[in-house]
Amino acid sequence: MRAHQIMSRRVVTIRPDAPAADAIKVMLAHHISGLPVVDPAGTLVGILCESDFLRRTEIGTAHERNRLLTMLRGADRTAAEFVKEHGRTVEQVMTRQPVSTTEQAPLVEVADMMERRHLNHVPVMRGEHIVGIITRSDFLSAVAGPLASASGYSGDDGQIRRSVLAALAGTPWQPACLNVSVKDGTVTLRGVVRGENAHRAVIVACENVAGVRAVEDRLYLQSDRPDPEDDYGGGDFVSLQVEPSTLDDEPL
């Protein structure tokens, strides 16, 4: 997917010379946590976020200042903090040179950038002009559609089994001595996994295969010592490695 496919196109913006109090009113009125700042020509010059108001003198959260801390932080940084914490206009409080992206940027790149830089908002640009904005909630909406429209049971248990095997093949968490059987869309898994995270990953991988209705989990953690007669229907089993397989139930 590309950035333009999930971005919000109706972007509320504000001018840099607007009072900071007005910007707060706009953000609260529109229920937004990020406000792009554009100059009279429509060029993006900054972004105002909720985090820009965390340290404010009005609420007693401004940085403590004394001679030692000023020396440690440096005079320039201390001056910049003072402006941000006491500023009365948007330009004085906003974050300058905001990180942005383009309409055709792959969504995976946007996600990586937001995760790596701890961003909640990314303006989407066409040249120097903003045409949209991506927030974390836009990712939420994008994920909701595919989850809600997941395909149902196809009636082909053989195809589902092959798809499950393919989904697990080559993964670092695939169980040892894996046996997969499918009946009426319910996948039954047997084998040994190496840890709880691997256990969960196997289940999730199966649940995401098209047509799977449910997963019957008969996997064991490597430290567990199951009684084969309890879960495998009896027989002379000395280890999972000697579990018989049918043509339709082959180990991976």
Coordinates of C-alpha atoms in Angstrom, one line a residue, residues 18-242:
A18 CA -1.5 32.6 15.2
P19 CA -1.8 32.7 19.0
A20 CA -0.9 29.4 20.6
A21 CA -4.2 29.7 22.6
D22 CA -6.1 29.7 19.3
A23 CA -4.2 26.6 18.1
I24 CA -5.2 24.8 21.2
K25 CA -8.8 25.7 20.7
V26 CA -8.6 24.4 17.1
M27 CA -7.1 21.1 18.2
L28 CA -9.7 20.6 20.9
A29 CA -12.6 21.6 18.6
H30 CA -11.5 19.2 15.8
H31 CA -10.3 16.4 18.2
I32 CA -6.9 16.3 16.6
S33 CA -3.5 15.9 18.3
G34 CA -1.4 17.3 15.5
L35 CA -1.8 20.6 13.6
P36 CA 0.4 21.3 10.5
V37 CA 1.7 24.9 10.3
V38 CA 1.7 26.6 6.9
D39 CA 2.9 30.0 5.8
P40 CA 0.7 32.4 3.6
A41 CA 2.0 30.6 0.5
G42 CA 0.8 27.2 1.8
T43 CA 4.3 25.9 2.5
L44 CA 4.7 23.6 5.4
V45 CA 6.9 25.2 8.0
G46 CA 6.2 23.2 11.2
I47 CA 3.8 21.1 13.1
L48 CA 2.2 21.7 16.4
C49 CA 1.5 18.6 18.6
E50 CA 0.1 17.8 22.0
S51 CA 3.6 17.0 23.1
D52 CA 4.7 20.6 22.4
F53 CA 2.6 21.6 25.4
L54 CA 3.9 19.1 27.9
R55 CA 6.5 21.5 29.3
R56 CA 4.7 24.8 30.0
T57 CA 5.2 27.4 32.7
E58 CA 1.4 27.8 33.0
I59 CA 1.0 24.4 34.6
G60 CA 4.4 24.2 36.4
T61 CA 6.0 21.6 34.1
A62 CA 8.7 23.9 32.6
H63 CA 12.3 22.7 33.0
E64 CA 14.1 23.6 36.1
R65 CA 16.8 26.1 35.5
N66 CA 19.9 26.8 37.5
R67 CA 23.4 27.7 36.7
L68 CA 24.7 24.1 36.7
L69 CA 21.9 22.7 34.5
T70 CA 22.4 25.6 32.1
M71 CA 26.1 24.7 31.8
L72 CA 25.3 21.1 31.2
R73 CA 22.6 21.7 28.7
G74 CA 24.3 24.6 27.0
A75 CA 23.0 28.2 26.7
D76 CA 21.5 27.7 23.2
R77 CA 19.4 24.7 24.2
T78 CA 18.3 26.4 27.4
A79 CA 17.2 29.4 25.4
A80 CA 15.3 27.3 23.0
E81 CA 13.5 25.5 25.8
F82 CA 12.6 28.8 27.4
V83 CA 11.0 30.0 24.1
K84 CA 9.0 26.8 23.7
E85 CA 7.8 26.8 27.3
H86 CA 6.8 30.5 27.4
G87 CA 5.9 31.2 23.7
R88 CA 2.7 32.9 22.9
T89 CA 2.5 32.2 19.2
V90 CA 2.4 29.0 17.2
E91 CA 5.8 29.7 15.6
Q92 CA 7.4 29.9 19.0
V93 CA 5.9 26.6 20.2
M94 CA 5.8 24.4 17.1
T95 CA 8.3 21.8 16.1
R96 CA 10.2 23.1 13.1
Q97 CA 11.3 21.1 10.1
P98 CA 8.7 18.3 10.6
V99 CA 9.3 14.8 9.1
S100 CA 7.1 14.4 6.1
T101 CA 6.5 11.9 3.3
T102 CA 5.0 11.8 -0.3
E103 CA 1.8 10.4 -1.7
Q104 CA 3.6 7.5 -3.4
A105 CA 5.7 6.5 -0.4
P106 CA 5.3 2.8 0.4
L107 CA 3.3 2.4 3.6
V108 CA 5.9 0.2 5.1
E109 CA 8.4 3.1 4.9
V110 CA 6.0 5.4 6.6
A111 CA 5.4 2.9 9.4
D112 CA 9.1 2.3 9.9
M113 CA 9.7 6.1 10.0
M114 CA 6.9 6.6 12.6
E115 CA 8.1 3.8 14.7
R116 CA 11.8 4.7 14.6
R117 CA 11.3 8.4 15.3
H118 CA 8.3 7.9 17.7
L119 CA 6.1 10.1 15.5
N120 CA 2.3 10.3 15.8
H121 CA 1.7 12.5 12.7
V122 CA 3.4 12.6 9.3
P123 CA 2.3 15.3 6.8
V124 CA 2.0 14.0 3.2
M125 CA 3.5 16.4 0.6
R126 CA 3.1 17.2 -3.0
G127 CA 6.1 19.3 -3.7
E128 CA 6.1 22.0 -1.0
H129 CA 2.4 21.8 -0.3
I130 CA 0.6 19.5 2.2
V131 CA -2.1 17.3 0.6
G132 CA -2.8 15.0 3.5
I133 CA -1.6 13.7 6.9
I134 CA -1.1 10.2 8.3
T135 CA -1.7 9.5 11.9
R136 CA -1.5 6.3 13.9
S137 CA -5.3 6.1 13.9
D138 CA -5.2 6.0 10.0
F139 CA -3.2 2.8 10.3
L140 CA -5.9 1.5 12.7
S141 CA -8.7 2.2 10.1
A142 CA -6.6 0.6 7.3
V143 CA -6.2 -2.6 9.3
A144 CA -9.8 -2.8 10.4
G145 CA -11.1 -3.4 6.8
P146 CA -9.1 -6.5 6.0
L147 CA -9.7 -8.0 9.4
A148 CA -13.4 -7.6 9.1
S149 CA -13.6 -9.0 5.6
A150 CA -11.5 -12.0 6.1
S151 CA -12.7 -14.9 3.9
G152 CA -14.7 -17.6 5.4
Y153 CA -14.5 -21.4 5.1
S154 CA -14.0 -22.6 1.6
G155 CA -14.9 -26.2 2.1
D156 CA -11.6 -27.5 0.8
D157 CA -9.7 -28.9 3.8
G158 CA -6.9 -30.2 1.7
Q159 CA -6.2 -26.8 0.3
I160 CA -6.3 -25.3 3.8
R161 CA -3.8 -27.9 5.1
R162 CA -1.4 -27.1 2.2
S163 CA -1.7 -23.4 2.9
V164 CA -1.0 -23.9 6.6
L165 CA 2.1 -25.9 5.8
A166 CA 3.2 -23.3 3.4
A167 CA 2.6 -20.5 6.0
L168 CA 4.8 -22.3 8.5
A169 CA 7.5 -23.6 6.2
G170 CA 10.8 -21.9 6.8
T171 CA 9.7 -19.8 9.7
P172 CA 12.2 -19.8 12.6
W173 CA 9.4 -20.8 15.0
Q174 CA 8.0 -23.8 13.1
P175 CA 7.4 -26.7 15.5
A176 CA 9.6 -29.8 15.4
C177 CA 7.8 -33.0 14.2
L178 CA 4.9 -30.9 13.0
N179 CA 1.7 -32.7 12.1
V180 CA -1.2 -30.8 10.6
S181 CA -4.7 -32.1 10.1
V182 CA -7.8 -30.2 8.9
K183 CA -11.5 -31.1 9.3
D184 CA -14.3 -28.7 8.4
G185 CA -12.0 -25.8 8.5
T186 CA -10.6 -26.6 12.0
V187 CA -6.8 -27.0 12.0
T188 CA -5.3 -29.4 14.5
L189 CA -1.7 -28.9 15.3
R190 CA 0.7 -31.4 16.9
G191 CA 4.4 -31.0 17.5
V192 CA 6.9 -29.4 19.8
V193 CA 7.6 -25.6 20.0
R194 CA 10.7 -24.0 21.5
G195 CA 9.1 -21.3 23.6
E196 CA 5.9 -19.5 24.4
N197 CA 6.4 -16.7 21.8
A198 CA 7.0 -19.4 19.1
H199 CA 3.8 -21.1 20.4
R200 CA 1.8 -18.0 19.9
A201 CA 3.4 -17.3 16.5
V202 CA 2.4 -20.7 15.2
I203 CA -1.2 -20.2 16.2
V204 CA -1.4 -16.7 14.7
A205 CA 0.1 -17.9 11.5
C206 CA -2.5 -20.6 11.2
E207 CA -5.4 -18.2 12.1
N208 CA -4.3 -16.0 9.2
V209 CA -4.6 -18.7 6.6
A210 CA -7.7 -18.1 4.4
G211 CA -10.5 -20.5 5.3
V212 CA -9.4 -21.5 8.8
R213 CA -12.3 -21.5 11.2
A214 CA -10.5 -22.5 14.3
V215 CA -7.2 -23.9 15.6
E216 CA -7.1 -26.9 17.9
D217 CA -3.8 -26.5 19.8
R218 CA -2.1 -29.7 20.7
L219 CA 1.4 -28.3 20.6
Y220 CA 3.8 -28.7 23.5
L221 CA 6.6 -26.5 24.8
Q222 CA 9.9 -28.2 24.5
S223 CA 10.1 -28.6 28.3
D224 CA 6.8 -30.3 28.5
R225 CA 6.6 -34.1 28.7
P226 CA 3.1 -35.1 27.4
D227 CA 1.7 -38.6 27.7
P228 CA 1.2 -39.7 24.1
E229 CA -1.7 -42.0 25.1
D230 CA -3.7 -39.0 26.3
D231 CA -3.4 -36.8 23.3
Y232 CA -2.6 -39.1 20.4
G233 CA -5.2 -41.8 20.9
G234 CA -2.9 -44.5 22.4
G235 CA -0.2 -46.7 21.0
D236 CA 3.4 -47.5 21.7
F237 CA 5.0 -44.1 21.3
V238 CA 8.5 -43.5 22.7
S239 CA 8.9 -40.0 21.4
L240 CA 7.2 -37.5 19.1
Q241 CA 9.7 -38.3 16.4
V242 CA 8.2 -41.7 15.8

